[in-house]
Amino acid sequence: MTVKIDNCIDIVKEDDKVICPSARVPYYPLVVKRGRGAIIEDVDGNNYIDLLSSAAALNTGHTHPKVVDAIIKQAKEFIHYTPAYMYHESLVKLAKELIDITPGHFNKKVAFGLSGSDANDGVIKLARAYTGRSKIITYIQSYHGSTYGAISMSALSLNMRRKIGPLVPDIHHIPYPDCYRCLFDKNEEICDLECLKLLENDFKHYIPIEEVAAIVIEPIAGDAGLVIPPKKYIDKLYSLCKEYQILFVSEEVQQGFGRTGKWFGINHFDIEPDIVVMAKSIASGMPMSAIVAKEEIMQSMGAPAHLFTMGGNPIACRAALATIEVIKEENLINHSKELGEYVKERFNEMKDKYSLIGDVRGLGLSIGVDLVKDRDTKEKAQNAAAKICYRCWEKGVLLTFFSNSVLRIQPPLVINKEQIDKALNIIEESINEYINGHIPDEVLEIAKGW
Ligand SMILES: Cc1ncc(COP(=O)(O)O)c(C=O)c1O
């Protein structure tokens, strides 16, 4: 490490004494001072190219001037008045915009909250209230948040379920269609959607299908390591939902707002979900979530079944309106698509050189680079991922990994070609340093990741 990080270290030591460990997944001691676009600066004055976007929550980049302006203007007028009791104009404007960009040719309504977690809790409530059924189906290795409902829907790690039970009942988890690590050792040509047959088998033996209220799926499984389902899987799942009046819920908290090169991940599949869940990038870093659902579904619950005093905060609403404007005006969706293709190409070139890279996958600027110990066994190379991310940070690139071994490439969509090229060169240098044994094991004590 050649750069100075004394101030960072001091703050991290103090943080350790007072912050609950359940709220942090450690990678390296970076203490943020300011951010601009795709660059962040730490409290020691070091600059980093951000490939994480605050966990995909800053698609418009750091402190976009239009977003900052909207926040300041609103803060000078009024900071909050709860929409639970009174009304404000930006709430209505934003709801109309969200309805407009969300897929589905039917009347919709919006429910606002503060985080992806609470929105997913809302989905459980809405689905049960509307259908009169109790069962919810989600996926193994999914992460939907950490309120009780959302964590009960999640199945990513034992730590997030251990010791906190009983969880919300009647939520069932099924395997995500992961074609790289297919549970049935099939490939695309011979795949007969065996993983979906598992669900059909569940329906036969222990989950009465007429009691299923909703299936909640991420159109790209984010924290599972950016896994893309085959289109035929989504088509068949959707048909199944329609046949048995099960609500199809697209969970877009991580993949929404242009991240995948379309407004929402589900836009890559030709279907109209009954409910779309959004948060993270919706308001460029201001706390906000939204559930956009068919009007009749929204009409099924009365107040205060899903209501938050601080929900639909006007500053967050104005930030969200500015966010949508920026995404449209700066053509960020197309930029995400085109730059994403380029980034995948660069990683595929690296894959030709380094057997450490087992798979490169993604849509738009939501890209996963899966590191393996062996291309045949596909055993995850967790230490490699941790060491490479740590070395990248030392060299000025903020890179993380999830699903043990998958490098997470989700930069702000405003990142330019020069910045991404610089970041990619540093990643390749770090891969080489890892392969040559130049990254010490001590790093593993710090960069723990998911
Ligand atoms: C797909 C997905 N859903 C839900 C959440 C939870 O959102 P929040 O942390 O805003 O509650 C996350 C957060 O990482 C996520 O990636």
XYZ file of C-alpha atoms and ligand atoms in Angstrom:
466
model
C 0.000 0.000 0.000
C 1.624 3.235 -1.058
C -1.232 5.677 -0.520
C -1.848 7.319 2.830
C -5.040 6.227 4.598
C -4.373 7.343 8.196
C -7.630 9.291 8.552
C -9.600 6.409 7.097
C -8.050 3.967 9.574
C -8.812 6.252 12.540
C -12.478 6.533 11.620
C -12.829 2.818 10.917
C -11.403 2.049 14.379
C -13.989 4.352 15.996
C -16.734 2.901 13.814
C -15.855 -0.572 15.027
C -16.509 0.485 18.610
C -20.002 1.870 18.031
C -21.600 0.361 14.934
C -23.521 -2.907 15.065
C -21.632 -5.520 13.009
C -24.856 -6.861 11.490
C -24.974 -3.713 9.371
C -21.658 -4.050 7.586
C -20.118 -6.366 5.022
C -16.416 -5.459 5.156
C -14.185 -5.072 2.097
C -11.578 -2.402 2.911
C -11.276 0.729 5.062
C -12.584 3.342 2.681
C -14.152 6.337 4.405
C -16.030 8.428 1.861
C -15.589 12.176 1.891
C -17.161 13.233 -1.386
C -18.296 11.871 -4.711
C -18.672 13.278 -8.213
C -20.005 11.219 -11.090
C -18.176 7.896 -11.032
C -15.394 9.085 -8.722
C -15.260 9.066 -4.959
C -12.693 10.640 -2.678
C -11.786 9.329 0.760
C -11.007 11.374 3.876
C -7.288 11.154 3.074
C -7.764 12.704 -0.357
C -7.395 9.505 -2.425
C -9.629 9.129 -5.481
C -11.300 5.934 -6.639
C -13.263 4.877 -9.704
C -16.495 3.549 -8.293
C -17.638 0.214 -9.753
C -20.235 -0.353 -7.041
C -22.488 2.749 -7.120
C -23.271 2.334 -3.438
C -24.675 -1.144 -4.147
C -26.429 -0.099 -7.361
C -28.133 2.802 -5.604
C -26.512 5.597 -7.606
C -27.176 4.958 -11.262
C -27.003 8.700 -11.997
C -23.632 8.880 -10.252
C -22.544 10.809 -7.203
C -24.027 14.241 -6.564
C -25.469 14.757 -10.011
C -26.007 18.553 -10.203
C -29.665 18.191 -11.244
C -30.387 15.861 -8.344
C -28.536 18.077 -5.860
C -30.400 21.106 -7.148
C -33.765 19.368 -6.753
C -32.876 18.323 -3.194
C -31.795 21.831 -2.180
C -34.842 23.503 -3.740
C -37.235 21.178 -1.935
C -35.365 21.395 1.383
C -35.826 25.162 1.300
C -39.594 24.816 0.775
C -40.506 22.067 3.255
C -38.569 18.989 4.330
C -41.460 16.711 5.083
C -45.123 16.450 5.725
C -46.355 12.933 5.926
C -48.424 11.828 2.926
C -50.266 9.615 5.392
C -52.303 12.674 6.412
C -51.722 15.436 3.846
C -50.849 15.670 0.162
C -47.950 17.016 -1.863
C -47.588 17.585 -5.545
C -44.289 15.877 -6.250
C -45.675 12.609 -4.841
C -48.410 12.630 -7.477
C -46.030 13.659 -10.264
C -43.587 10.934 -9.338
C -46.288 8.260 -9.111
C -47.390 9.183 -12.654
C -43.810 8.963 -13.947
C -43.268 5.578 -12.309
C -46.527 4.248 -13.709
C -45.424 5.463 -17.125
C -42.011 3.763 -17.137
C -43.186 0.491 -15.542
C -44.198 -2.288 -17.967
C -47.864 -3.285 -18.157
C -50.796 -1.989 -20.197
C -53.233 -1.699 -17.319
C -54.147 0.816 -14.627
C -51.594 0.947 -11.865
C -51.074 2.582 -8.502
C -47.986 3.260 -6.418
C -47.138 2.667 -2.742
C -44.081 4.502 -1.437
C -41.673 3.476 1.300
C -38.088 3.998 2.370
C -36.110 0.919 1.365
C -36.158 -2.164 -0.799
C -36.818 -4.173 2.347
C -40.050 -2.438 3.276
C -41.257 -2.595 -0.317
C -40.812 -6.363 -0.291
C -42.733 -6.587 2.972
C -45.443 -4.637 1.197
C -45.464 -7.195 -1.598
C -46.170 -10.027 0.848
C -49.032 -8.047 2.353
C -50.506 -6.984 -0.967
C -50.246 -10.427 -2.517
C -51.954 -12.028 0.468
C -54.626 -9.346 0.732
C -55.470 -9.438 -2.979
C -55.474 -13.192 -3.532
C -56.692 -14.336 -0.124
C -53.854 -16.892 -0.293
C -50.887 -17.109 2.038
C -47.980 -18.729 0.220
C -45.152 -16.759 -1.344
C -42.467 -18.313 -3.526
C -38.993 -16.815 -3.803
C -35.536 -18.084 -4.678
C -32.598 -19.720 -2.938
C -29.629 -17.306 -2.918
C -31.889 -14.283 -3.236
C -31.533 -11.183 -1.116
C -34.647 -9.063 -0.674
C -33.717 -7.030 2.403
C -33.583 -7.276 6.152
C -36.955 -6.350 7.605
C -38.756 -9.467 8.815
C -40.744 -10.024 5.666
C -37.859 -9.306 3.326
C -35.354 -11.412 5.235
C -37.856 -14.259 5.303
C -38.041 -13.998 1.517
C -34.242 -14.050 1.293
C -32.106 -17.179 1.322
C -28.588 -15.993 0.687
C -26.641 -16.919 3.779
C -27.196 -18.640 7.084
C -26.133 -15.518 8.975
C -29.140 -13.652 7.741
C -31.539 -16.265 9.132
C -29.638 -17.757 12.043
C -30.876 -16.960 15.584
C -33.641 -14.584 14.483
C -36.488 -17.005 13.880
C -39.300 -17.651 13.719
C -39.461 -15.903 10.388
C -42.561 -14.880 8.460
C -44.326 -18.153 7.690
C -45.380 -19.711 4.403
C -42.541 -18.412 2.263
C -41.009 -21.152 0.104
C -37.675 -21.039 -1.690
C -36.826 -22.694 -4.975
C -33.586 -22.855 -6.995
C -32.914 -19.993 -9.407
C -32.319 -21.072 -13.008
C -28.538 -20.840 -13.030
C -27.272 -22.113 -16.379
C -23.585 -21.755 -15.448
C -23.894 -23.952 -12.374
C -26.886 -25.968 -13.516
C -28.106 -28.252 -10.743
C -28.829 -30.886 -13.398
C -25.578 -30.557 -15.352
C -27.487 -29.569 -18.472
C -26.587 -27.041 -21.098
C -28.813 -24.780 -23.164
C -29.409 -27.347 -25.935
C -30.518 -30.156 -23.662
C -32.159 -28.075 -20.931
C -35.759 -29.038 -20.392
C -36.272 -26.546 -17.561
C -35.633 -29.247 -14.988
C -35.382 -26.556 -12.295
C -38.932 -25.432 -13.019
C -40.047 -29.046 -12.855
C -38.837 -29.040 -9.240
C -41.425 -26.363 -8.528
C -44.093 -28.357 -10.348
C -43.101 -31.300 -8.181
C -43.459 -29.126 -5.051
C -46.940 -28.218 -6.252
C -47.775 -31.895 -6.540
C -46.517 -32.956 -3.121
C -46.576 -30.216 -0.523
C -47.441 -26.738 -1.796
C -51.127 -26.565 -2.770
C -50.961 -24.369 -5.846
C -54.310 -22.752 -5.123
C -52.784 -21.343 -1.924
C -49.907 -19.578 -3.699
C -50.332 -15.795 -3.718
C -47.177 -14.698 -5.551
C -43.875 -15.673 -7.063
C -41.243 -13.010 -6.484
C -38.297 -13.129 -8.854
C -35.391 -10.846 -9.659
C -35.129 -10.737 -13.475
C -31.382 -11.021 -12.930
C -30.497 -12.616 -9.617
C -28.278 -9.876 -8.163
C -26.621 -11.072 -4.995
C -26.626 -14.656 -6.248
C -23.848 -13.386 -8.539
C -25.745 -11.727 -11.391
C -27.331 -14.836 -12.795
C -29.463 -14.382 -15.919
C -32.380 -16.785 -16.349
C -33.119 -18.245 -19.779
C -36.030 -16.513 -21.489
C -37.917 -19.780 -21.787
C -37.843 -20.128 -18.002
C -39.434 -16.719 -17.440
C -42.005 -17.405 -20.185
C -43.024 -20.688 -18.618
C -43.070 -19.304 -15.077
C -45.254 -16.442 -16.254
C -47.679 -18.840 -18.002
C -47.863 -20.915 -14.847
C -48.684 -17.785 -12.825
C -51.392 -16.775 -15.282
C -52.890 -20.257 -15.368
C -53.191 -20.476 -11.578
C -53.883 -16.776 -10.814
C -50.573 -16.400 -8.989
C -49.149 -12.865 -8.974
C -45.895 -12.460 -10.890
C -43.679 -9.992 -9.045
C -40.587 -8.503 -10.633
C -38.171 -7.502 -7.881
C -36.197 -4.652 -9.444
C -34.578 -3.124 -6.378
C -31.073 -3.770 -7.723
C -31.668 -4.121 -11.469
C -34.061 -1.231 -12.074
C -33.563 2.310 -13.365
C -31.475 1.603 -16.419
C -28.955 -0.659 -14.734
C -29.388 -3.495 -17.261
C -29.665 -1.347 -20.391
C -33.462 -1.111 -20.125
C -35.618 0.706 -17.579
C -36.225 -2.536 -15.725
C -34.663 -5.962 -15.871
C -38.003 -7.526 -16.729
C -38.109 -5.434 -19.933
C -35.628 -7.973 -21.347
C -38.405 -10.532 -21.199
C -41.586 -9.951 -23.047
C -44.012 -10.036 -20.135
C -46.115 -7.714 -17.978
C -45.576 -8.338 -14.260
C -48.478 -7.747 -11.868
C -46.210 -5.981 -9.399
C -42.848 -4.230 -9.816
C -40.713 -3.483 -6.760
C -38.182 -0.669 -6.881
C -35.812 1.160 -4.534
C -32.031 1.855 -4.469
C -31.385 4.052 -7.554
C -34.938 5.405 -7.703
C -33.947 8.637 -5.944
C -30.174 8.678 -6.530
C -29.287 7.921 -2.925
C -32.234 9.464 -1.062
C -34.129 6.801 0.894
C -37.131 5.726 -1.149
C -38.919 2.643 -2.381
C -41.957 2.138 -4.543
C -44.271 -0.720 -5.325
C -46.026 -0.264 -8.639
C -48.906 -2.683 -9.042
C -52.137 -3.224 -10.899
C -54.790 -0.920 -9.518
C -57.047 -3.765 -8.363
C -54.186 -5.248 -6.324
C -53.491 -1.911 -4.653
C -57.187 -1.489 -3.837
C -57.130 -4.668 -1.758
C -55.551 -3.185 1.390
C -56.816 -0.392 3.599
C -54.813 2.068 5.743
C -52.606 1.710 7.660
C -51.656 -1.730 6.333
C -48.666 -0.320 4.439
C -47.864 3.205 5.520
C -44.718 4.968 6.710
C -44.645 8.417 8.315
C -41.548 9.283 6.304
C -42.601 7.465 3.115
C -42.890 9.561 -0.044
C -40.731 12.271 1.479
C -40.850 15.349 -0.802
C -37.061 15.724 -0.994
C -36.772 12.082 -2.061
C -39.649 12.592 -4.532
C -37.956 15.597 -6.123
C -34.675 13.658 -6.247
C -36.513 10.772 -7.944
C -38.126 13.075 -10.499
C -34.688 14.554 -11.241
C -33.251 11.030 -11.474
C -35.781 10.003 -14.120
C -35.112 13.219 -16.027
C -31.348 12.665 -15.956
C -31.680 9.045 -17.109
C -33.787 10.202 -20.061
C -31.865 13.358 -20.978
C -28.428 11.788 -20.754
C -29.518 8.644 -22.548
C -28.124 6.581 -19.693
C -30.099 3.474 -20.601
C -28.470 3.231 -23.998
C -25.095 4.135 -22.512
C -25.504 1.309 -20.009
C -26.315 -1.113 -22.825
C -23.443 -0.083 -25.088
C -20.767 0.333 -22.437
C -21.944 -2.908 -20.820
C -21.308 -4.776 -24.075
C -17.816 -3.280 -24.251
C -17.038 -4.216 -20.635
C -18.181 -7.799 -21.234
C -16.003 -7.958 -24.343
C -12.972 -6.809 -22.326
C -13.651 -9.385 -19.606
C -14.136 -12.091 -22.210
C -10.706 -11.217 -23.614
C -9.322 -11.626 -20.089
C -11.192 -14.924 -19.810
C -9.257 -16.171 -22.858
C -6.018 -15.419 -20.998
C -6.792 -16.404 -17.408
C -8.402 -19.711 -16.459
C -9.289 -18.051 -13.140
C -12.234 -16.426 -14.933
C -14.913 -19.069 -15.290
C -17.803 -16.993 -16.572
C -18.612 -13.455 -17.657
C -22.302 -12.568 -17.664
C -24.639 -9.638 -17.360
C -26.920 -7.167 -19.051
C -26.025 -3.497 -19.458
C -23.758 -2.317 -16.681
C -24.788 -5.127 -14.360
C -21.964 -7.567 -14.937
C -20.622 -10.470 -12.939
C -17.195 -12.011 -13.418
C -17.222 -15.433 -11.810
C -13.822 -16.574 -10.530
C -13.205 -20.296 -10.251
C -10.444 -22.547 -8.962
C -11.060 -24.933 -11.809
C -13.117 -24.436 -14.934
C -14.425 -28.013 -14.883
C -15.534 -28.178 -11.262
C -16.454 -24.457 -11.211
C -15.405 -24.349 -7.576
C -15.656 -20.761 -6.409
C -12.361 -18.895 -5.966
C -13.351 -16.811 -2.959
C -9.840 -15.881 -1.825
C -8.987 -14.757 -5.337
C -12.049 -12.501 -5.429
C -11.221 -10.989 -2.036
C -7.562 -10.403 -2.866
C -8.246 -8.933 -6.298
C -10.861 -6.534 -4.910
C -8.489 -5.452 -2.166
C -5.650 -4.845 -4.599
C -7.968 -2.883 -6.877
C -8.885 -0.627 -3.973
C -5.177 -0.064 -3.267
C -4.778 0.966 -6.893
C -7.784 3.314 -6.963
C -10.724 1.168 -8.069
C -13.658 0.449 -5.810
C -14.519 -3.150 -6.659
C -16.406 -5.703 -4.552
C -17.534 -9.282 -4.944
C -20.614 -11.243 -4.026
C -21.819 -14.818 -4.081
C -18.330 -15.673 -2.725
C -16.502 -15.394 -6.009
C -18.223 -13.012 -8.402
C -16.663 -9.631 -9.147
C -19.501 -7.113 -9.100
C -19.309 -4.620 -11.936
C -22.093 -2.088 -11.392
C -20.594 1.391 -11.872
C -22.689 4.549 -11.987
C -24.245 4.684 -15.453
C -22.588 8.075 -16.014
C -19.147 6.463 -16.050
C -17.226 7.275 -19.250
C -15.099 5.083 -21.493
C -11.817 6.478 -20.204
C -12.751 5.785 -16.580
C -13.992 2.282 -17.319
C -10.848 1.524 -19.352
C -8.649 2.669 -16.485
C -10.641 0.517 -14.048
C -10.484 -2.529 -16.327
C -6.715 -2.160 -16.730
C -6.320 -2.044 -12.964
C -8.513 -5.127 -12.556
C -6.360 -6.993 -15.072
C -3.153 -5.896 -13.322
C -4.616 -7.107 -10.024
C -5.601 -10.461 -11.545
C -2.005 -10.880 -12.701
C -0.677 -9.951 -9.279
C -3.000 -12.493 -7.701
C -1.935 -15.224 -10.116
C 1.717 -14.447 -9.427
C 1.180 -14.670 -5.660
C 1.816 -10.979 -5.029
C -1.214 -10.304 -2.838
C -0.633 -11.393 0.769
C -3.000 -13.600 2.766
C -3.428 -10.935 5.467
C -5.792 -9.207 3.071
C -8.288 -11.996 3.724
C -8.643 -10.816 7.334
C -10.051 -7.541 6.037
C -11.824 -8.215 2.742
C -14.491 -10.639 3.869
C -17.369 -9.691 1.581
C -20.617 -11.670 1.365
C -32.526 -7.323 -4.995
C -32.582 -6.578 -3.710
N -33.749 -6.468 -3.078
C -33.867 -5.805 -1.922
C -32.765 -5.246 -1.317
C -32.918 -4.541 -0.016
O -32.952 -3.165 -0.224
P -32.647 -2.175 0.988
O -31.269 -2.429 1.438
O -32.876 -0.821 0.390
O -33.656 -2.464 2.037
C -31.522 -5.341 -1.928
C -30.330 -4.747 -1.300
O -29.225 -5.087 -1.514
C -31.431 -6.020 -3.160
O -30.249 -6.152 -3.807
